[in-house]
Short mmCIF file of C-alpha atoms in Angstrom, two decimals:
data_model
loop_
_atom_site.label_atom_id
_atom_site.label_comp_id
_atom_site.label_asym_id
_atom_site.label_seq_id
_atom_site.Cartn_x
_atom_site.Cartn_y
_atom_site.Cartn_z
CA UNK A 1 -4.09 -44.96 -52.22
CA UNK A 2 -5.68 -43.35 -49.58
CA UNK A 3 -6.06 -43.53 -45.79
CA UNK A 4 -8.77 -42.88 -44.00
CA UNK A 5 -8.34 -40.30 -40.82
CA UNK A 6 -8.13 -43.12 -37.54
CA UNK A 7 -11.12 -41.46 -36.14
CA UNK A 8 -13.13 -40.70 -38.90
CA UNK A 9 -16.87 -41.60 -39.00
CA UNK A 10 -16.91 -41.78 -34.98
CA UNK A 11 -18.80 -39.41 -32.71
CA UNK A 12 -19.03 -38.83 -29.06
CA UNK A 13 -21.53 -39.83 -26.58
CA UNK A 14 -23.27 -38.28 -24.52
CA UNK A 15 -25.19 -34.75 -24.68
CA UNK A 16 -23.89 -31.74 -26.16
CA UNK A 17 -22.09 -30.11 -23.07
CA UNK A 18 -24.68 -26.81 -22.62
CA UNK A 19 -23.26 -23.37 -23.64
CA UNK A 20 -24.37 -21.66 -21.10
CA UNK A 21 -24.27 -23.25 -17.52
CA UNK A 22 -24.99 -22.08 -14.02
CA UNK A 23 -21.15 -21.41 -13.20
CA UNK A 24 -20.44 -20.24 -16.20
CA UNK A 25 -23.66 -17.08 -15.68
CA UNK A 26 -22.06 -17.27 -11.83
CA UNK A 27 -18.71 -16.55 -13.29
CA UNK A 28 -20.12 -13.59 -15.96
CA UNK A 29 -21.36 -12.04 -12.33
CA UNK A 30 -18.45 -12.12 -10.94
CA UNK A 31 -16.96 -10.63 -14.01
CA UNK A 32 -19.05 -7.53 -14.33
CA UNK A 33 -20.04 -7.10 -10.01
CA UNK A 34 -15.69 -6.86 -9.67
CA UNK A 35 -15.38 -4.60 -12.47
CA UNK A 36 -18.07 -1.99 -11.66
CA UNK A 37 -17.35 -2.20 -8.15
CA UNK A 38 -13.32 -0.96 -9.85
CA UNK A 39 -14.68 0.50 -12.65
CA UNK A 40 -17.54 2.91 -11.04
CA UNK A 41 -15.47 5.74 -8.87
CA UNK A 42 -12.41 5.29 -11.67
CA UNK A 43 -15.22 7.61 -14.04
CA UNK A 44 -16.77 9.69 -11.50
CA UNK A 45 -13.31 10.61 -10.44
CA UNK A 46 -12.96 11.44 -14.19
CA UNK A 47 -16.05 12.99 -14.77
CA UNK A 48 -15.81 15.21 -12.14
CA UNK A 49 -11.50 16.54 -12.38
CA UNK A 50 -14.13 17.58 -16.24
CA UNK A 51 -16.95 19.44 -14.54
CA UNK A 52 -16.80 22.31 -13.29
CA UNK A 53 -18.09 23.85 -9.85
CA UNK A 54 -20.76 24.92 -10.73
CA UNK A 55 -22.48 21.54 -11.17
CA UNK A 56 -20.69 19.90 -8.86
CA UNK A 57 -22.39 21.16 -6.30
CA UNK A 58 -25.35 19.93 -7.73
CA UNK A 59 -24.79 17.13 -6.07
CA UNK A 60 -25.54 14.05 -9.48
CA UNK A 61 -21.71 12.86 -9.23
CA UNK A 62 -22.50 9.95 -11.82
CA UNK A 63 -23.87 12.88 -14.74
CA UNK A 64 -21.92 13.08 -17.30
CA UNK A 65 -20.28 17.52 -17.86
CA UNK A 66 -22.75 19.89 -19.76
CA UNK A 67 -19.28 21.93 -19.44
CA UNK A 68 -16.78 20.19 -20.21
CA UNK A 69 -13.28 21.08 -19.53
CA UNK A 70 -9.39 20.63 -18.40
CA UNK A 71 -9.65 23.62 -16.04
CA UNK A 72 -8.82 21.33 -13.15
CA UNK A 73 -6.67 19.46 -14.74
CA UNK A 74 -4.48 22.77 -15.86
CA UNK A 75 -5.07 24.28 -12.27
CA UNK A 76 -3.65 20.62 -10.80
CA UNK A 77 -0.88 20.42 -12.70
CA UNK A 78 0.36 24.33 -12.24
CA UNK A 79 -1.23 26.39 -9.67
CA UNK A 80 -2.83 23.98 -6.77
CA UNK A 81 -1.79 25.18 -3.38
CA UNK A 82 -0.44 23.20 -0.62
CA UNK A 83 -0.65 25.98 2.74
CA UNK A 84 0.90 28.88 1.34
CA UNK A 85 2.52 27.98 -1.63
CA UNK A 86 0.69 27.40 -5.30
CA UNK A 87 2.87 25.60 -7.42
CA UNK A 88 0.48 22.48 -8.78
CA UNK A 89 1.70 18.92 -8.05
CA UNK A 90 4.21 19.30 -10.96
CA UNK A 91 7.09 20.12 -8.37
CA UNK A 92 5.70 16.98 -6.65
CA UNK A 93 6.11 14.42 -10.44
CA UNK A 94 9.66 15.76 -10.82
CA UNK A 95 10.49 15.76 -7.50
CA UNK A 96 9.39 11.81 -7.45
CA UNK A 97 10.84 10.95 -11.12
CA UNK A 98 13.95 12.27 -9.29
CA UNK A 99 14.01 9.37 -6.99
CA UNK A 100 12.35 6.84 -9.04
CA UNK A 101 14.82 6.38 -11.22
CA UNK A 102 17.70 6.33 -9.22
CA UNK A 103 15.98 4.22 -6.96
CA UNK A 104 15.03 1.69 -9.84
CA UNK A 105 17.69 1.33 -11.17
CA UNK A 106 19.86 0.21 -8.46
CA UNK A 107 17.41 -1.90 -7.30
CA UNK A 108 16.83 -3.69 -9.98
CA UNK A 109 20.79 -3.76 -10.95
CA UNK A 110 22.20 -5.06 -7.73
CA UNK A 111 19.08 -6.90 -6.72
CA UNK A 112 19.42 -9.44 -9.60
CA UNK A 113 23.72 -9.63 -9.08
CA UNK A 114 23.38 -10.63 -5.83
CA UNK A 115 20.02 -13.57 -7.22
CA UNK A 116 22.40 -14.71 -9.74
CA UNK A 117 25.15 -14.96 -7.41
CA UNK A 118 23.18 -17.17 -4.89
CA UNK A 119 21.72 -19.63 -7.91
CA UNK A 120 24.47 -20.29 -9.40
CA UNK A 121 27.53 -19.44 -7.26
CA UNK A 122 27.38 -21.39 -4.98
CA UNK A 123 29.51 -18.90 -2.00
CA UNK A 124 29.76 -20.10 1.80
CA UNK A 125 26.74 -18.27 3.82
CA UNK A 126 24.75 -18.44 0.95
CA UNK A 127 21.61 -20.17 1.95
CA UNK A 128 21.35 -18.06 5.60
CA UNK A 129 21.71 -14.89 3.42
CA UNK A 130 19.27 -15.28 1.40
CA UNK A 131 17.30 -16.66 3.79
CA UNK A 132 17.18 -12.85 5.72
CA UNK A 133 16.58 -11.26 2.78
CA UNK A 134 12.79 -13.73 2.47
CA UNK A 135 12.46 -13.32 6.70
CA UNK A 136 13.42 -9.08 5.85
CA UNK A 137 11.20 -8.32 2.91
CA UNK A 138 7.96 -9.35 4.86
CA UNK A 139 9.14 -7.34 7.88
CA UNK A 140 6.32 -4.23 7.65
CA UNK A 141 8.93 -1.25 7.08
CA UNK A 142 7.17 0.85 9.95
CA UNK A 143 10.07 -0.69 12.32
CA UNK A 144 13.18 0.85 10.89
CA UNK A 145 12.02 3.83 10.88
CA UNK A 146 13.23 4.89 14.36
CA UNK A 147 16.20 3.40 13.37
CA UNK A 148 16.74 4.55 9.95
CA UNK A 149 16.05 7.69 11.32
CA UNK A 150 18.47 7.51 13.81
CA UNK A 151 21.79 6.25 11.63
CA UNK A 152 20.64 9.02 8.46
CA UNK A 153 20.99 11.74 11.46
CA UNK A 154 23.96 10.58 12.92
CA UNK A 155 26.12 9.81 9.76
CA UNK A 156 25.05 13.51 8.83
CA UNK A 157 22.45 12.95 5.84
CA UNK A 158 19.52 13.59 7.49
CA UNK A 159 16.65 14.02 5.25
CA UNK A 160 17.78 14.92 1.26
CA UNK A 161 17.22 13.67 -2.02
CA UNK A 162 20.06 11.60 -0.92
CA UNK A 163 18.68 9.25 1.46
CA UNK A 164 15.26 9.43 0.44
CA UNK A 165 17.44 7.20 -2.46
CA UNK A 166 18.60 4.71 -0.37
CA UNK A 167 15.93 4.19 1.56
CA UNK A 168 14.15 2.68 -1.44
CA UNK A 169 17.52 1.14 -2.96
CA UNK A 170 17.35 -0.76 0.43
CA UNK A 171 13.73 -1.70 0.89
CA UNK A 172 13.59 -3.50 -3.33
CA UNK A 173 16.54 -4.94 -2.28
CA UNK A 174 15.11 -8.67 -0.56
CA UNK A 175 12.58 -8.44 -2.71
CA UNK A 176 14.44 -7.69 -5.68
CA UNK A 177 17.21 -11.01 -4.85
CA UNK A 178 14.14 -13.22 -4.01
CA UNK A 179 13.28 -12.56 -7.60
CA UNK A 180 16.33 -12.69 -9.62
CA UNK A 181 17.37 -15.62 -7.69
CA UNK A 182 13.88 -18.24 -8.64
CA UNK A 183 14.14 -16.32 -12.28
CA UNK A 184 17.51 -17.46 -12.04
CA UNK A 185 17.05 -20.91 -10.77
CA UNK A 186 15.19 -22.14 -13.32
CA UNK A 187 17.24 -21.97 -16.23
CA UNK A 188 18.84 -24.83 -17.50
CA UNK A 189 22.30 -25.20 -15.50
CA UNK A 190 23.85 -26.36 -18.98
CA UNK A 191 24.18 -22.47 -20.04
CA UNK A 192 26.58 -22.01 -16.77
CA UNK A 193 28.46 -24.12 -16.68
CA UNK A 194 29.03 -23.72 -21.20
CA UNK A 195 29.75 -20.44 -19.78
CA UNK A 196 32.45 -22.29 -17.97
CA UNK A 197 33.98 -24.31 -19.95
CA UNK A 198 33.70 -21.38 -22.39
CA UNK A 199 36.04 -19.13 -19.77
CA UNK A 200 33.59 -16.65 -19.25
CA UNK A 201 33.99 -15.38 -15.87
CA UNK A 202 31.54 -14.60 -13.15
CA UNK A 203 29.86 -10.48 -14.29
CA UNK A 204 30.42 -11.90 -18.33
CA UNK A 205 28.09 -14.31 -17.44
CA UNK A 206 25.90 -12.35 -15.79
CA UNK A 207 25.71 -9.51 -18.14
CA UNK A 208 26.19 -11.43 -21.48
CA UNK A 209 23.98 -14.50 -21.10
CA UNK A 210 21.75 -13.69 -17.56
CA UNK A 211 20.86 -10.00 -18.34
CA UNK A 212 19.11 -11.19 -22.24
CA UNK A 213 17.22 -13.89 -20.02
CA UNK A 214 15.75 -12.35 -17.28
CA UNK A 215 14.06 -9.82 -19.06
CA UNK A 216 10.83 -11.07 -18.47
CA UNK A 217 11.66 -10.72 -14.52
CA UNK A 218 13.59 -7.38 -15.44
CA UNK A 219 9.87 -6.40 -16.49
CA UNK A 220 7.74 -6.99 -13.78
CA UNK A 221 11.03 -5.63 -11.35
CA UNK A 222 9.77 -2.86 -12.92
CA UNK A 223 6.68 -2.85 -12.68
CA UNK A 224 6.50 -3.88 -9.29
CA UNK A 225 9.55 -0.84 -8.35
CA UNK A 226 7.96 1.89 -10.06
CA UNK A 227 4.42 1.08 -8.10
CA UNK A 228 6.35 1.03 -4.62
CA UNK A 229 8.28 3.23 -4.67
CA UNK A 230 6.00 6.18 -6.94
CA UNK A 231 3.11 5.55 -4.29
CA UNK A 232 4.61 5.66 -1.43
CA UNK A 233 3.76 7.79 1.68
CA UNK A 234 5.45 7.73 4.34
CA UNK A 235 9.09 6.72 3.46
CA UNK A 236 9.31 10.15 0.91
CA UNK A 237 7.12 11.70 4.54
CA UNK A 238 10.01 10.96 6.87
CA UNK A 239 12.83 10.57 4.65
CA UNK A 240 12.41 13.21 1.76
CA UNK A 241 12.72 16.83 3.48
CA UNK A 242 10.81 19.57 2.90
CA UNK A 243 12.26 20.38 -0.60
CA UNK A 244 11.96 17.02 -2.36
CA UNK A 245 8.75 15.64 -0.95
CA UNK A 246 7.40 13.44 -3.55
CA UNK A 247 3.67 13.94 -5.95
CA UNK A 248 2.01 11.32 -3.33
CA UNK A 249 2.85 13.54 -0.08
CA UNK A 250 2.07 16.98 -1.93
CA UNK A 251 -1.17 15.78 -3.68
CA UNK A 252 -2.23 14.27 0.09
CA UNK A 253 -1.42 18.40 0.91
CA UNK A 254 -3.33 19.53 -1.42
CA UNK A 255 -6.06 17.68 -0.54
CA UNK A 256 -6.13 18.27 2.95
CA UNK A 257 -5.78 21.74 2.21
CA UNK A 258 -9.22 24.45 3.35
CA UNK A 259 -8.92 28.04 1.70
CA UNK A 260 -12.49 29.04 0.74
CA UNK A 261 -14.42 26.53 -1.16
CA UNK A 262 -13.27 22.84 -1.16
CA UNK A 263 -12.20 21.96 -5.05
CA UNK A 264 -13.81 19.13 -5.81
CA UNK A 265 -12.39 18.92 -9.55
CA UNK A 266 -9.47 20.29 -8.78
CA UNK A 267 -8.29 16.84 -5.77
CA UNK A 268 -10.27 14.68 -8.48
CA UNK A 269 -7.73 15.36 -11.77
CA UNK A 270 -3.99 15.74 -8.65
CA UNK A 271 -5.27 12.47 -8.08
CA UNK A 272 -5.75 11.01 -11.43
CA UNK A 273 -2.26 12.71 -12.77
CA UNK A 274 -0.69 11.17 -9.48
CA UNK A 275 -1.41 7.62 -11.07
CA UNK A 276 -0.60 7.93 -14.31
CA UNK A 277 2.63 7.43 -14.29
CA UNK A 278 1.92 3.16 -12.21
CA UNK A 279 -1.18 2.93 -14.29
CA UNK A 280 0.85 3.84 -18.20
CA UNK A 281 3.81 1.03 -16.89
CA UNK A 282 1.19 -1.50 -16.12
CA UNK A 283 -0.55 -1.21 -18.70
CA UNK A 284 2.52 -0.76 -21.29
CA UNK A 285 3.98 -3.79 -20.16
CA UNK A 286 1.40 -6.39 -18.40
CA UNK A 287 1.23 -9.18 -20.90
CA UNK A 288 5.63 -9.71 -19.67
CA UNK A 289 3.76 -9.35 -16.15
CA UNK A 290 2.66 -12.41 -16.27
CA UNK A 291 4.80 -14.13 -18.11
CA UNK A 292 7.54 -12.55 -15.82
CA UNK A 293 4.94 -14.00 -12.71
CA UNK A 294 5.37 -17.62 -14.24
CA UNK A 295 8.91 -18.04 -14.81
CA UNK A 296 10.19 -16.81 -11.53
CA UNK A 297 7.41 -19.47 -9.94
CA UNK A 298 8.64 -22.47 -11.80
CA UNK A 299 11.40 -23.34 -8.95
CA UNK A 300 12.76 -21.95 -5.63
#
């Protein structure tokens, strides 16, 4: 005996909706205009970096190169000049990597540990500490520049690699704590209680339960910190010192150096090299970024 589906033979009333409505055309137009707005400068930068200067002087910035060359990229990396130094932007690249790795690692480690403590371990004054961190996270860091310069000068650090790493770690802690605290608050509290019943302590729960479940939020934290620290200019200019200038500061020096002919292809290649690492990190983990942001915004 066969049973027919309950809705078999029924047809929806009314007209079939149109596939293309004015609202949809408006969305398509907005997306196309936005894509062109952001893609056109990138296209100009890439095309200009692959042209020789003889073609750039012709003034047609949208034309494809007649003679494709990566000479500008090689020069930007190894021999572009900043004043009297012609070591290329590779020096700033390795300085930025040296600053980036410990700053990202320490800020995420301490921020996740603090966020975990504020979400499950109800210590005295936790709400006050969390509120203070939220306030500090949205205060422009330019306000703290002079006091920090005075403090580091007083304790004898001055401008050094350690100083810039400490500064980036400190400024990243409020945001990292906020992200991880919100994410951990959204997890079922039964996980924490069951681990406590089984005899797990503070660090065991953090290491074996919380952090493995926080992979999406860790990816979000890495993207935010890598982007912020790598693209920073003013903190690197103030605290790193001449021997540890990050890539952004060196790029500014290369672009603003005027010695003879202005080599626009080298400037564009140096700019692309500076932006390469954050772009790779973002595109490699974009879906995790959206997933982590949504998960961390569920509960505050």
